[in-house]
Short mmCIF file of C-alpha atoms in Angstrom, two decimals:
data_model
loop_
_atom_site.label_atom_id
_atom_site.label_comp_id
_atom_site.label_asym_id
_atom_site.label_seq_id
_atom_site.Cartn_x
_atom_site.Cartn_y
_atom_site.Cartn_z
CA MET A 62 74.02 152.06 150.85
CA ALA A 63 76.73 150.07 150.97
CA ASN A 64 77.78 148.25 147.69
CA ALA A 65 77.78 144.40 147.48
CA PRO A 66 80.92 142.73 147.81
CA ALA A 67 81.87 141.66 144.12
CA PRO A 68 81.27 137.97 143.68
CA ARG A 69 84.39 135.75 143.21
CA PRO A 70 86.22 134.99 139.82
CA ALA A 71 85.36 131.43 139.88
CA ARG A 72 86.57 130.12 137.16
CA ALA A 73 89.97 132.00 137.55
CA ASN A 74 89.98 130.13 140.86
CA ALA A 75 89.08 127.10 139.25
CA GLN A 76 91.84 127.35 136.96
CA GLY A 77 94.38 128.10 139.62
CA GLY A 78 93.18 125.17 141.56
CA LEU A 79 93.74 122.99 138.50
CA LEU A 80 97.19 124.54 137.71
CA THR A 81 97.89 124.29 141.57
CA TRP A 82 97.18 120.84 141.50
CA LEU A 83 99.24 119.85 138.08
CA LEU A 84 102.04 121.64 138.71
CA GLY A 85 102.17 119.78 142.51
CA ILE A 86 101.83 116.53 140.75
CA VAL A 87 104.96 117.28 138.31
CA PHE A 88 107.01 118.56 141.13
CA GLY A 89 106.05 115.41 143.40
CA ALA A 90 107.03 113.11 140.63
CA ALA A 91 110.18 114.74 139.98
CA ILE A 92 110.83 114.82 143.59
CA SER A 93 110.35 111.22 144.00
CA ILE A 94 112.58 110.72 141.06
CA VAL A 95 115.68 112.31 141.90
CA GLY A 96 115.26 111.23 145.50
CA SER A 97 114.99 107.66 144.44
CA LEU A 98 118.05 107.82 142.52
CA ALA A 99 119.91 109.24 145.20
CA VAL A 100 118.55 107.19 147.75
CA GLY A 101 119.09 104.16 145.56
CA THR A 102 122.91 104.79 144.83
CA MET A 103 123.31 104.93 148.55
CA ILE A 104 121.95 102.09 149.69
CA GLU A 105 123.54 99.86 146.89
CA TRP A 106 126.98 101.35 147.90
CA VAL A 107 126.24 100.70 151.54
CA GLY A 108 125.29 96.97 150.35
CA MET A 109 128.71 96.17 148.35
CA HIS A 110 130.23 96.89 152.07
CA ALA A 111 127.53 95.36 154.29
CA TRP A 112 125.24 92.46 152.97
CA TRP A 113 126.54 91.36 149.16
CA GLN A 114 130.23 91.91 149.35
CA ASP A 115 130.50 88.94 147.33
CA GLN A 116 128.26 89.92 144.56
CA GLY A 117 129.50 93.30 144.58
CA VAL A 118 128.74 95.30 141.01
CA ARG A 119 127.13 92.31 139.95
CA HIS A 120 124.51 92.40 142.23
CA SER A 121 123.15 95.69 140.44
CA ARG A 122 123.81 94.38 136.89
CA ASP A 123 121.28 91.60 137.99
CA MET A 124 118.62 93.51 139.19
CA VAL A 125 118.34 95.44 135.80
CA SER A 126 118.43 91.69 133.85
CA GLU A 127 115.56 90.65 136.48
CA ASP A 128 113.44 93.52 135.87
CA LEU A 129 113.79 93.18 131.86
CA GLY A 130 113.50 89.56 132.49
CA TYR A 131 109.95 89.94 134.38
CA LEU A 132 108.86 92.24 131.37
CA SER A 133 109.69 89.62 128.95
CA GLU A 134 106.58 87.68 130.33
CA TYR A 135 104.55 90.99 129.27
CA ARG A 136 105.61 91.49 126.21
CA ARG A 137 102.60 93.78 125.07
CA SER A 138 100.82 96.30 126.64
CA LEU A 139 98.20 98.62 125.69
CA LEU A 140 101.00 101.72 125.57
CA THR A 141 103.25 99.54 123.29
CA GLU A 142 104.23 96.92 121.12
CA ASP A 143 107.18 95.60 122.64
CA THR A 144 107.70 95.98 126.91
CA VAL A 145 111.25 94.93 126.81
CA SER A 146 112.27 97.25 124.11
CA PHE A 147 110.18 100.22 125.57
CA ALA A 148 112.00 99.15 129.09
CA ALA A 149 115.18 99.15 127.75
CA SER A 150 115.18 102.41 125.52
CA TRP A 151 114.19 104.31 129.32
CA ALA A 152 117.34 102.16 130.70
CA ALA A 153 119.45 103.85 127.64
CA ALA A 154 118.41 107.32 128.63
CA ALA A 155 119.49 106.30 132.03
CA THR A 156 122.52 105.63 130.72
CA LYS A 157 122.91 109.00 128.48
CA ALA A 158 121.85 110.88 131.95
CA ALA A 159 124.71 109.62 133.85
CA GLY A 160 126.93 110.48 130.64
CA ALA A 161 125.97 113.91 130.96
CA VAL A 162 126.61 114.60 134.16
CA GLY A 163 130.23 113.50 133.65
CA VAL A 164 130.13 109.75 135.44
CA LEU A 165 130.81 107.64 132.38
CA TYR A 166 134.11 109.70 131.56
CA LEU A 167 135.17 108.83 135.31
CA ILE A 168 134.28 105.27 134.96
CA SER A 169 136.45 105.41 131.92
CA LYS A 170 139.40 107.46 133.22
CA GLY A 171 139.52 104.91 136.63
CA SER A 172 139.79 101.52 134.09
CA GLU A 173 143.38 101.12 135.25
CA ALA A 174 145.63 101.62 137.94
CA PRO A 175 148.10 104.08 138.18
CA PRO A 176 151.46 103.21 136.24
CA ALA A 177 154.63 103.64 137.78
CA GLY A 178 156.44 106.62 137.51
CA MET A 179 153.29 108.81 137.55
CA ALA A 180 153.52 112.19 139.42
CA ARG A 181 152.51 111.75 143.13
CA ARG A 182 149.36 114.12 142.96
CA GLN A 183 148.19 112.24 139.40
CA ALA A 184 148.77 109.35 141.06
CA HIS A 185 146.66 110.00 143.86
CA MET A 186 143.63 111.02 141.62
CA GLN A 187 144.47 107.96 139.01
CA GLN A 188 143.98 105.76 142.05
CA LEU A 189 140.89 107.50 143.63
CA LEU A 190 139.16 106.93 140.25
CA TYR A 191 140.46 103.18 139.88
CA THR A 192 139.27 102.69 143.32
CA ALA A 193 135.70 104.42 143.02
CA ARG A 194 135.03 103.13 139.54
CA PRO A 195 133.36 99.97 140.62
CA TYR A 196 130.76 102.13 142.57
CA LEU A 197 130.40 104.53 139.44
CA ILE A 198 129.41 101.54 137.57
CA ALA A 199 126.74 100.24 140.01
CA MET A 200 125.54 103.66 140.41
CA VAL A 201 124.84 103.48 136.50
CA HIS A 202 123.02 100.08 137.11
CA VAL A 203 121.08 101.90 139.84
CA TRP A 204 119.83 104.32 137.26
CA GLN A 205 119.13 101.95 134.73
CA ASP A 206 116.71 99.81 136.94
CA ALA A 207 115.32 102.72 138.43
CA PHE A 208 114.24 103.80 134.87
CA ILE A 209 113.38 100.41 133.81
CA ARG A 210 110.90 100.49 137.00
CA LEU A 211 109.76 103.94 135.89
CA ALA A 212 109.20 102.49 132.46
CA ILE A 213 106.86 99.87 134.06
CA VAL A 214 104.75 102.35 136.66
CA TYR A 215 104.20 104.23 133.24
CA LEU A 216 103.00 100.59 131.08
CA ALA A 217 100.83 100.01 134.09
CA LEU A 218 98.72 103.72 133.72
CA PRO A 219 96.07 101.98 132.32
CA ALA A 220 95.31 99.51 135.08
CA PHE A 221 95.64 102.91 137.42
CA ALA A 222 92.89 104.39 135.32
CA ILE A 223 90.81 101.20 135.59
CA ALA A 224 91.42 101.61 139.40
CA PHE A 225 90.43 105.02 139.61
CA LEU A 226 87.55 104.48 137.59
CA ILE A 227 86.11 101.37 139.61
CA GLY A 228 86.72 103.20 142.85
CA LEU A 229 84.82 106.31 141.91
CA VAL A 230 81.69 104.22 140.41
CA ASP A 231 81.61 102.51 143.72
CA GLY A 232 82.24 105.48 145.71
CA LEU A 233 79.61 107.39 143.66
CA GLY A 234 77.07 104.61 144.07
CA ARG A 235 77.56 104.46 148.17
CA ARG A 236 77.06 108.07 148.32
CA ASP A 237 73.68 107.90 146.75
CA LEU A 238 72.48 104.86 148.70
CA ARG A 239 73.59 107.39 151.83
CA LYS A 240 71.70 110.37 150.59
CA TRP A 241 68.54 108.38 149.55
CA CYS A 242 68.65 106.20 152.66
CA GLY A 243 68.91 109.63 154.79
CA GLY A 244 72.48 109.18 156.03
CA ARG A 245 74.30 112.27 157.54
CA GLU A 246 76.93 113.70 155.71
CA SER A 247 80.50 114.72 156.68
CA SER A 248 83.46 116.37 154.85
CA PHE A 249 85.80 115.35 157.32
CA VAL A 250 86.67 112.13 155.92
CA TYR A 251 86.81 113.53 152.47
CA HIS A 252 89.06 115.94 153.42
CA HIS A 253 91.37 113.46 154.94
CA ALA A 254 91.23 111.07 152.20
CA LYS A 255 92.23 114.09 149.65
CA ARG A 256 94.90 114.83 151.34
CA LEU A 257 96.57 111.66 151.52
CA LEU A 258 95.76 110.39 148.55
CA TRP A 259 99.11 111.96 146.51
CA PRO A 260 101.48 111.69 149.45
CA ALA A 261 100.44 108.14 149.94
CA PHE A 262 101.02 107.80 146.35
CA THR A 263 104.09 109.33 145.59
CA PHE A 264 105.58 107.49 149.18
CA GLY A 265 104.82 103.79 147.26
CA PHE A 266 106.53 105.15 143.89
CA PHE A 267 109.31 106.07 145.77
CA VAL A 268 109.74 103.13 147.78
CA TYR A 269 109.17 101.09 144.51
CA LEU A 270 112.11 102.80 142.70
CA THR A 271 114.54 102.61 145.40
CA TRP A 272 113.86 99.29 146.60
CA PRO A 273 117.44 97.74 146.43
CA THR A 274 116.45 93.99 146.05
CA GLY A 275 114.93 92.44 143.08
CA GLY A 276 113.28 88.58 142.79
CA PHE A 277 109.54 90.08 142.76
CA ASN A 278 107.21 90.17 139.81
CA PRO A 279 106.63 93.83 138.73
CA ALA A 280 102.89 93.01 138.77
CA TRP A 281 102.61 92.14 142.40
CA ALA A 282 104.05 95.58 143.09
CA VAL A 283 101.70 97.55 141.50
CA LEU A 284 98.49 95.44 141.97
CA PRO A 285 98.89 97.02 145.88
CA PHE A 286 99.17 100.46 144.65
CA CYS A 287 96.39 100.09 142.49
CA ALA A 288 94.09 98.61 145.29
CA ALA A 289 94.87 101.67 147.69
CA SER A 290 93.97 104.09 144.90
CA ALA A 291 90.80 102.49 144.21
CA PHE A 292 89.97 102.21 147.96
CA THR A 293 91.03 105.98 148.67
CA VAL A 294 89.01 107.41 145.03
CA SER A 295 86.46 105.03 146.41
CA VAL A 296 86.11 107.01 150.41
CA MET A 297 86.53 110.58 148.47
CA ALA A 298 83.40 109.83 146.13
CA ALA A 299 81.38 108.30 149.08
CA THR A 300 81.87 111.18 151.41
CA PHE A 301 81.92 114.09 149.15
CA LYS A 302 79.56 116.83 149.52
CA LYS A 303 77.85 118.92 146.88
CA TYR A 304 78.31 121.86 149.36
CA LEU A 305 81.77 121.82 151.51
#
């Protein structure tokens, strides 16, 4: 008599699936942050030539001031007592990151035009640093603004938790109504909603960090993502089947 197949290690599979999910979240967030810094910097550099030539470096500096100014309207949060100081500390971390990769050093080296009598090769290098200095300063401001917006997303985590909870309760309620009313179950919608949840969230996160202009309240930036998250979780919970 053939031996029965050994049962699958359910706990190991569950742990592996949870670990994969957590690594996917960390990796996706890291890619979104690094990509937003690179894309935001490129947009700012192009804008200094195309859209806000008269503003120059002032445009990126004003974006930092605007985002900190909006936070001053919401001084307290569930996660910190002073939102402005908290976001400013994240902006300081962005400045330290720029210093770690040598950007601040290049800015200081390009503070003056090449003097007369300097060697030709050194003069070309000094002139290059002097010309690139405004763009490097704008890059630091873009990084600061991106980290401030990242701090805003962190401060909005309680709102996302509430949105997920509301979506879960609503979806489970609709699922029970469907079951008790004899509705037909299908895992098609569930799998597609589950597959699109994290990419849609990271894409919105990326767009918010790279948005090249200010002038909008962060609350209105967070609200659509909370609503979309609640809707997606509600759809997933409503279409979830016990046996997939």
